[in-house]
Short mmCIF file of C-alpha atoms and ligand atoms in Angstrom, two decimals:
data_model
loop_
_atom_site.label_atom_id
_atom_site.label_comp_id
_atom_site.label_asym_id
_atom_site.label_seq_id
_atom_site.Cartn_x
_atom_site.Cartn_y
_atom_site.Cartn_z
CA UNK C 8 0.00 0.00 0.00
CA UNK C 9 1.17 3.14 -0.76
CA UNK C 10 1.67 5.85 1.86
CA UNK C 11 0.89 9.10 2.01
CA UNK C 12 3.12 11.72 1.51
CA UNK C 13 3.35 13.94 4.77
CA UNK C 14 2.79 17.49 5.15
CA UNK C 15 6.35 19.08 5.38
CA UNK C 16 4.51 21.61 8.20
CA UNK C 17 3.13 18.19 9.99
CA UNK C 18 6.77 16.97 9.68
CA UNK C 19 7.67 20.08 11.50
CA UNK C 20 5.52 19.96 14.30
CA UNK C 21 5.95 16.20 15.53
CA UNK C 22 9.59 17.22 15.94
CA UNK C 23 8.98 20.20 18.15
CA UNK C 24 6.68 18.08 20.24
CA UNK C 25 9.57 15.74 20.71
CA UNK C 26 11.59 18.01 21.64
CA UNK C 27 9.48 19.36 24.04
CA UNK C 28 8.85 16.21 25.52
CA UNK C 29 12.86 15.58 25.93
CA UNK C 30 13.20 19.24 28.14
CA UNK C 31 10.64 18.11 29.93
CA UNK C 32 12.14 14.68 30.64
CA UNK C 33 15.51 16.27 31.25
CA UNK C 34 14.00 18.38 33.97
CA UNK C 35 12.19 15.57 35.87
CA UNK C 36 15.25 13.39 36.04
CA UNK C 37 18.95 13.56 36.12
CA UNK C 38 20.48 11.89 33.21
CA UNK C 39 22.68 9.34 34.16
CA UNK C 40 26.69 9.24 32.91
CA UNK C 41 27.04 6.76 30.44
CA UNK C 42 30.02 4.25 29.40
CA UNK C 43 29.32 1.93 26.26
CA UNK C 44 29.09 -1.97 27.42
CA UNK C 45 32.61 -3.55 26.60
CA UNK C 46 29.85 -6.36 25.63
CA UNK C 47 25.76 -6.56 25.50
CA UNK C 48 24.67 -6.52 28.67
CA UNK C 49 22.38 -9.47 28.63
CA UNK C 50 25.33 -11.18 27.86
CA UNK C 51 27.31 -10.43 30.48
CA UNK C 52 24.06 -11.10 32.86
CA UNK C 53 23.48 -14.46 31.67
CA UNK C 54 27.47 -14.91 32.43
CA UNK C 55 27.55 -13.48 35.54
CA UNK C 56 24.42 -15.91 36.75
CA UNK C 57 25.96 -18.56 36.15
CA UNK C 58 29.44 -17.83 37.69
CA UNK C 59 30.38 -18.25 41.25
CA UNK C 60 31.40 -15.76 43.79
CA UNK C 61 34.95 -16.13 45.03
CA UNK C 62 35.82 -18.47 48.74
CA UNK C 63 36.13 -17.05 51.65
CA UNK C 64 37.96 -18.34 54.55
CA UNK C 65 37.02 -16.49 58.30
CA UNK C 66 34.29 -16.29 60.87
CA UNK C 67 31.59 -13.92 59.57
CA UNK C 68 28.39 -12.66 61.27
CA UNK C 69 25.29 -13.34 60.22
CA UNK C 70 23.72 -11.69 57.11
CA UNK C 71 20.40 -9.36 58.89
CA UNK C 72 19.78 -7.04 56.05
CA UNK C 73 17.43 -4.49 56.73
CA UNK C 74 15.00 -2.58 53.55
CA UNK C 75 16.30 1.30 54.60
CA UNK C 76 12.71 2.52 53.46
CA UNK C 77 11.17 0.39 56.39
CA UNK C 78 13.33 1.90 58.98
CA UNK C 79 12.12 5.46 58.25
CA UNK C 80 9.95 6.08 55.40
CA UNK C 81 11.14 9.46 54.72
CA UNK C 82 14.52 7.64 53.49
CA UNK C 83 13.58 8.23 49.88
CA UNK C 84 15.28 5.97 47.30
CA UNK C 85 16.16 6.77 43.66
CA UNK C 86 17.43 3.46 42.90
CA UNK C 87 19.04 3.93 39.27
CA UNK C 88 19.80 0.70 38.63
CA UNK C 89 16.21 -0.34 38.81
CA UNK C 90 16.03 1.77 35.76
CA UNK C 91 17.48 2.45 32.31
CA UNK C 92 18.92 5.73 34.51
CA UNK C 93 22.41 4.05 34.66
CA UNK C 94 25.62 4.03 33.49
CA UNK C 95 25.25 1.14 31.24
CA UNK C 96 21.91 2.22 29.99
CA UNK C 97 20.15 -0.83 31.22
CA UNK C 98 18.34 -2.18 33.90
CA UNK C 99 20.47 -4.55 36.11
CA UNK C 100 17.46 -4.98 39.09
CA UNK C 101 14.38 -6.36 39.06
CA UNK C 102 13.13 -4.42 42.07
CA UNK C 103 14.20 -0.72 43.64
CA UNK C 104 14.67 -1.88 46.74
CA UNK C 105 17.80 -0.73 48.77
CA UNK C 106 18.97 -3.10 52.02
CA UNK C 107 22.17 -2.85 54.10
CA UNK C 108 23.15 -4.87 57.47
CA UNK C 109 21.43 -3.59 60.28
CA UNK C 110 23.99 -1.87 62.46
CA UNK C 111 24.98 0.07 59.10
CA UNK C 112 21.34 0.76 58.31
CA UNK C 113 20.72 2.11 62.05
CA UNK C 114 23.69 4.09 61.69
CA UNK C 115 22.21 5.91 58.90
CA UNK C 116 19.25 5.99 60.36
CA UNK C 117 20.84 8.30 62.70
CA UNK C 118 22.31 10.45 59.95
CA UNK C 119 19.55 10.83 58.25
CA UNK C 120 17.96 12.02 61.68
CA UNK C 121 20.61 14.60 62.03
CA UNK C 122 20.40 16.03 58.73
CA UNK C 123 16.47 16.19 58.85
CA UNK C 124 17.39 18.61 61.72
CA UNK C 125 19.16 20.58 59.17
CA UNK C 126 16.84 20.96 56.52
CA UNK C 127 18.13 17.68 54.25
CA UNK C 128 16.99 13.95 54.12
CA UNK C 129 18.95 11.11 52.65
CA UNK C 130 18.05 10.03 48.84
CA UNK C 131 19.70 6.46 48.16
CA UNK C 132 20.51 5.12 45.01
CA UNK C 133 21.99 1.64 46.27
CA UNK C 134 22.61 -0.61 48.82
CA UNK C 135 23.53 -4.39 49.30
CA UNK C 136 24.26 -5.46 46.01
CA UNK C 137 24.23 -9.38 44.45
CA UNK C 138 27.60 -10.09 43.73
CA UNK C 139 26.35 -11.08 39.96
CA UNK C 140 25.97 -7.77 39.93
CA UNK C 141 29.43 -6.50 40.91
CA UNK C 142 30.59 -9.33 37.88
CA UNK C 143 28.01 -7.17 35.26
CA UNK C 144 29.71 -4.10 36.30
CA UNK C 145 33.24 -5.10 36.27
CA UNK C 146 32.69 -7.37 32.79
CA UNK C 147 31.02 -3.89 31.14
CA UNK C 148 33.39 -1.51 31.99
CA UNK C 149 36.44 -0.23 29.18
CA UNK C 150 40.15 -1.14 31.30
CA UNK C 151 40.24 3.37 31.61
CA UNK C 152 36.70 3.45 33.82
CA UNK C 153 37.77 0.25 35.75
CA UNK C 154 39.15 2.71 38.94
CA UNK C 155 35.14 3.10 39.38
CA UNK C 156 34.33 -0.50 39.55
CA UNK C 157 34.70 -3.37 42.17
CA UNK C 158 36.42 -6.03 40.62
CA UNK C 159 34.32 -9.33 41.74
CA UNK C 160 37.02 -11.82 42.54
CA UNK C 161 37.71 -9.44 45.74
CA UNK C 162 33.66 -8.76 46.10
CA UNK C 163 32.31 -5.49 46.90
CA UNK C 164 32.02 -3.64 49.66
CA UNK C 165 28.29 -3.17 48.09
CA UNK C 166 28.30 -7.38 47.73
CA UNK C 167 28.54 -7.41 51.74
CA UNK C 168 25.63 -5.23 52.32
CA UNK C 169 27.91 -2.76 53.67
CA UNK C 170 28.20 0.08 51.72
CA UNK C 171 25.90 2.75 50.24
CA UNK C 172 25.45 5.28 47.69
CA UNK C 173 23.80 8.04 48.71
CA UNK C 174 23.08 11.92 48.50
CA UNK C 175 21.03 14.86 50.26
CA UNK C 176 17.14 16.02 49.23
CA UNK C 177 15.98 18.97 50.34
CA UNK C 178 12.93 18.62 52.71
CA UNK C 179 11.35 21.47 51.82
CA UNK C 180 11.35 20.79 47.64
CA UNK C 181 11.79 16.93 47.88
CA UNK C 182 14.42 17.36 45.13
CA UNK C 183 17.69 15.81 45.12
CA UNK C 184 20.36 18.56 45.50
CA UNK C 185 23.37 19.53 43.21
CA UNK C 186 26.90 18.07 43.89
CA UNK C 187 30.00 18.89 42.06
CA UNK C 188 29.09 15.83 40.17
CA UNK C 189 26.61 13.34 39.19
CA UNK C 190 25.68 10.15 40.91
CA UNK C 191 28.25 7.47 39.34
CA UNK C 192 30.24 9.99 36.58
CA UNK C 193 32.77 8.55 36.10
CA UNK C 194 35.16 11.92 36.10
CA UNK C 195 37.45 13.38 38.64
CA UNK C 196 34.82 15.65 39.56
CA UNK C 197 33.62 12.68 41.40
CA UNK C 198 36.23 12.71 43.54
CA UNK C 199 35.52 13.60 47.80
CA UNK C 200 38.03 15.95 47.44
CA UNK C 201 37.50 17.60 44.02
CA UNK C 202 38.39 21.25 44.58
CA UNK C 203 36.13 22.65 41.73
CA UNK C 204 32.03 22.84 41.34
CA UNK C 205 30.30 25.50 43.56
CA UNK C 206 30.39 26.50 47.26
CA UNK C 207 27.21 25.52 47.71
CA UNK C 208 27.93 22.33 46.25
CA UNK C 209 31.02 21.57 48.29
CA UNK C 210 29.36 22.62 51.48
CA UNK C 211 26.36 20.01 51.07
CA UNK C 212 29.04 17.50 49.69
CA UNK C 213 30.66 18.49 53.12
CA UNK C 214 27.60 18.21 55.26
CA UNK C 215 26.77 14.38 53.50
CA UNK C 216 30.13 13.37 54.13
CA UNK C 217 30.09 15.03 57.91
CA UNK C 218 26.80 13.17 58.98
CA UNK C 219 27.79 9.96 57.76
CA UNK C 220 31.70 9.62 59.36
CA UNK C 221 30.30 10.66 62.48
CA UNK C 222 28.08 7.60 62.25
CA UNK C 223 30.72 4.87 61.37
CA UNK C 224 30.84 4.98 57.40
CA UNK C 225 34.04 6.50 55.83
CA UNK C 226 33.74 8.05 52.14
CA UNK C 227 35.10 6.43 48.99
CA UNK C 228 38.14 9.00 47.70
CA UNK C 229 37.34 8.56 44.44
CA UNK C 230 32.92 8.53 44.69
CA UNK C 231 31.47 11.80 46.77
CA UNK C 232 28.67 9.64 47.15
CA UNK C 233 29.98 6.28 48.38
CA UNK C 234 30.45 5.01 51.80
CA UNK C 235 31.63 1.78 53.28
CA UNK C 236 30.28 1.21 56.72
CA UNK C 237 33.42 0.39 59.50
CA UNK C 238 32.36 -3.36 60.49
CA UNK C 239 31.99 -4.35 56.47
CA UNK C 240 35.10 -7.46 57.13
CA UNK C 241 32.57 -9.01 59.51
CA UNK C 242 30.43 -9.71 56.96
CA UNK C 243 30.61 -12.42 53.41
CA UNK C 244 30.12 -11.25 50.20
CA UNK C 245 25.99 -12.38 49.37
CA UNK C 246 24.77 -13.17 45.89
CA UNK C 247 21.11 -13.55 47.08
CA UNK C 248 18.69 -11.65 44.66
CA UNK C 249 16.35 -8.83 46.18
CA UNK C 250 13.32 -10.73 45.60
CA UNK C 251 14.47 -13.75 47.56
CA UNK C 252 15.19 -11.78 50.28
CA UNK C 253 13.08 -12.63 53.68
CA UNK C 254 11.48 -9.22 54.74
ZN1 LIG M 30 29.02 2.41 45.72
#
């Protein structure tokens, strides 16, 4: 069947709707910093399922991992990798759920308490983190972005349950605020002690960073918004999905 031709000024206008729509997407949500997959993802996934995590030797507590969200519900969660929102473009959970060991997640319980008294909440964009995971990551990422990644035959910090990424929202707007870099950029403005970005931006990177050492967690040098939690040797690497989670 033939088709018909289309009016050039038709033409016009469905490309200044689109365009609209993109601003307007671009204002409701960060975009993430992207890499290119070293290899399709699903690939790597199907790979990574099927591998094992490395042995451990030690004595290592018991996993208790707590859902943050159900310690406080004004924790709000922006869990990326729920969502195409990522570095590699692709979803790598199932669920946006975030979890951590539960004398790490009462410790930021605490900070977040603090920092509600100072006008902020805590916005988390991961927790625990299936080791599979951690494989996906490393597997995906070109040799030069590596530094950014946790190389699975040491585990993660993240694979333990604890560390978290994490930034400020303001409780008066709900919004996420503005640090001298994105969540997961892979730059050096990503770094805790990048000297450039804004005032404003270095203070709240300051007052993230403040709230959670005074609570046991020590910030990643090279990710603002990364921090392992003190007791994280205690603790085996987990490859245990979020849905088969008990909760
Ligand atoms: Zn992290």
């Amino acid at each position: 069947m033939a088709m018909m031709p289309m009016k050039p000024w038709l033409n016009h206008r469905i490309h200044f709707c689109c365009l609209l729509l993109l601003v307007r997407l671009g204002f409701a949500q960060e975009a993430s910093f992207r890499i290119t997959p070293l290899r399709p993802v699903e690939e790597l996934r199907a790979e990574a399922l099927k591998a094992q995590p490395p042995r451990e030797q030690g004595n290592f507590r018991e996993p208790d991992l707590v859902e943050l969200v159900k310690l406080d519900p004004t924790i709000k969660l922006d869990v990326r990798y729920a969502t195409t929102n990522n570095f590699l473009g692709t979803a790598v959970y199932t669920q946006a759920r975030a979890f951590l060991q539960r004398p790490a997640a009462e410790a930021l319980l605490r900070a977040h308490q603090e920092l509600k008294s100072q006008g902020h909440g805590l916005i988390i964009h991961d927790g625990y983190r299936p080791w599979y995971v951690t494989k996906i990551f490393w597997d995906a990422t070109p040799d030069d972005k590596k530094i950014f990644v946790a190389n699975p035959a040491e585990g993660s910090k993240h694979n333990r349950g604890c560390a978290v990424d994490l930034s400020l929202y303001d409780l008066k707007t709900g919004k996420e605020v503005k640090m001298p870099s994105g969540y997961d950029e892979m730059t050096d403005r990503a770094y805790a002690d990048y000297v450039g970005g804004t005032a404003d931006q270095r203070s709240l990177r300051t007052l993230l960073r403040q709230a959670m050492e005074t609570r046991g967690f020590k910030v990643n040098p090279t990710e603002w918004w990364h921090f392992d939690y003190k007791d994280w040797k205690q603790y085996p690497i987990l490859n245990v999905k979020f849905e088969d989670l008990k909760q």
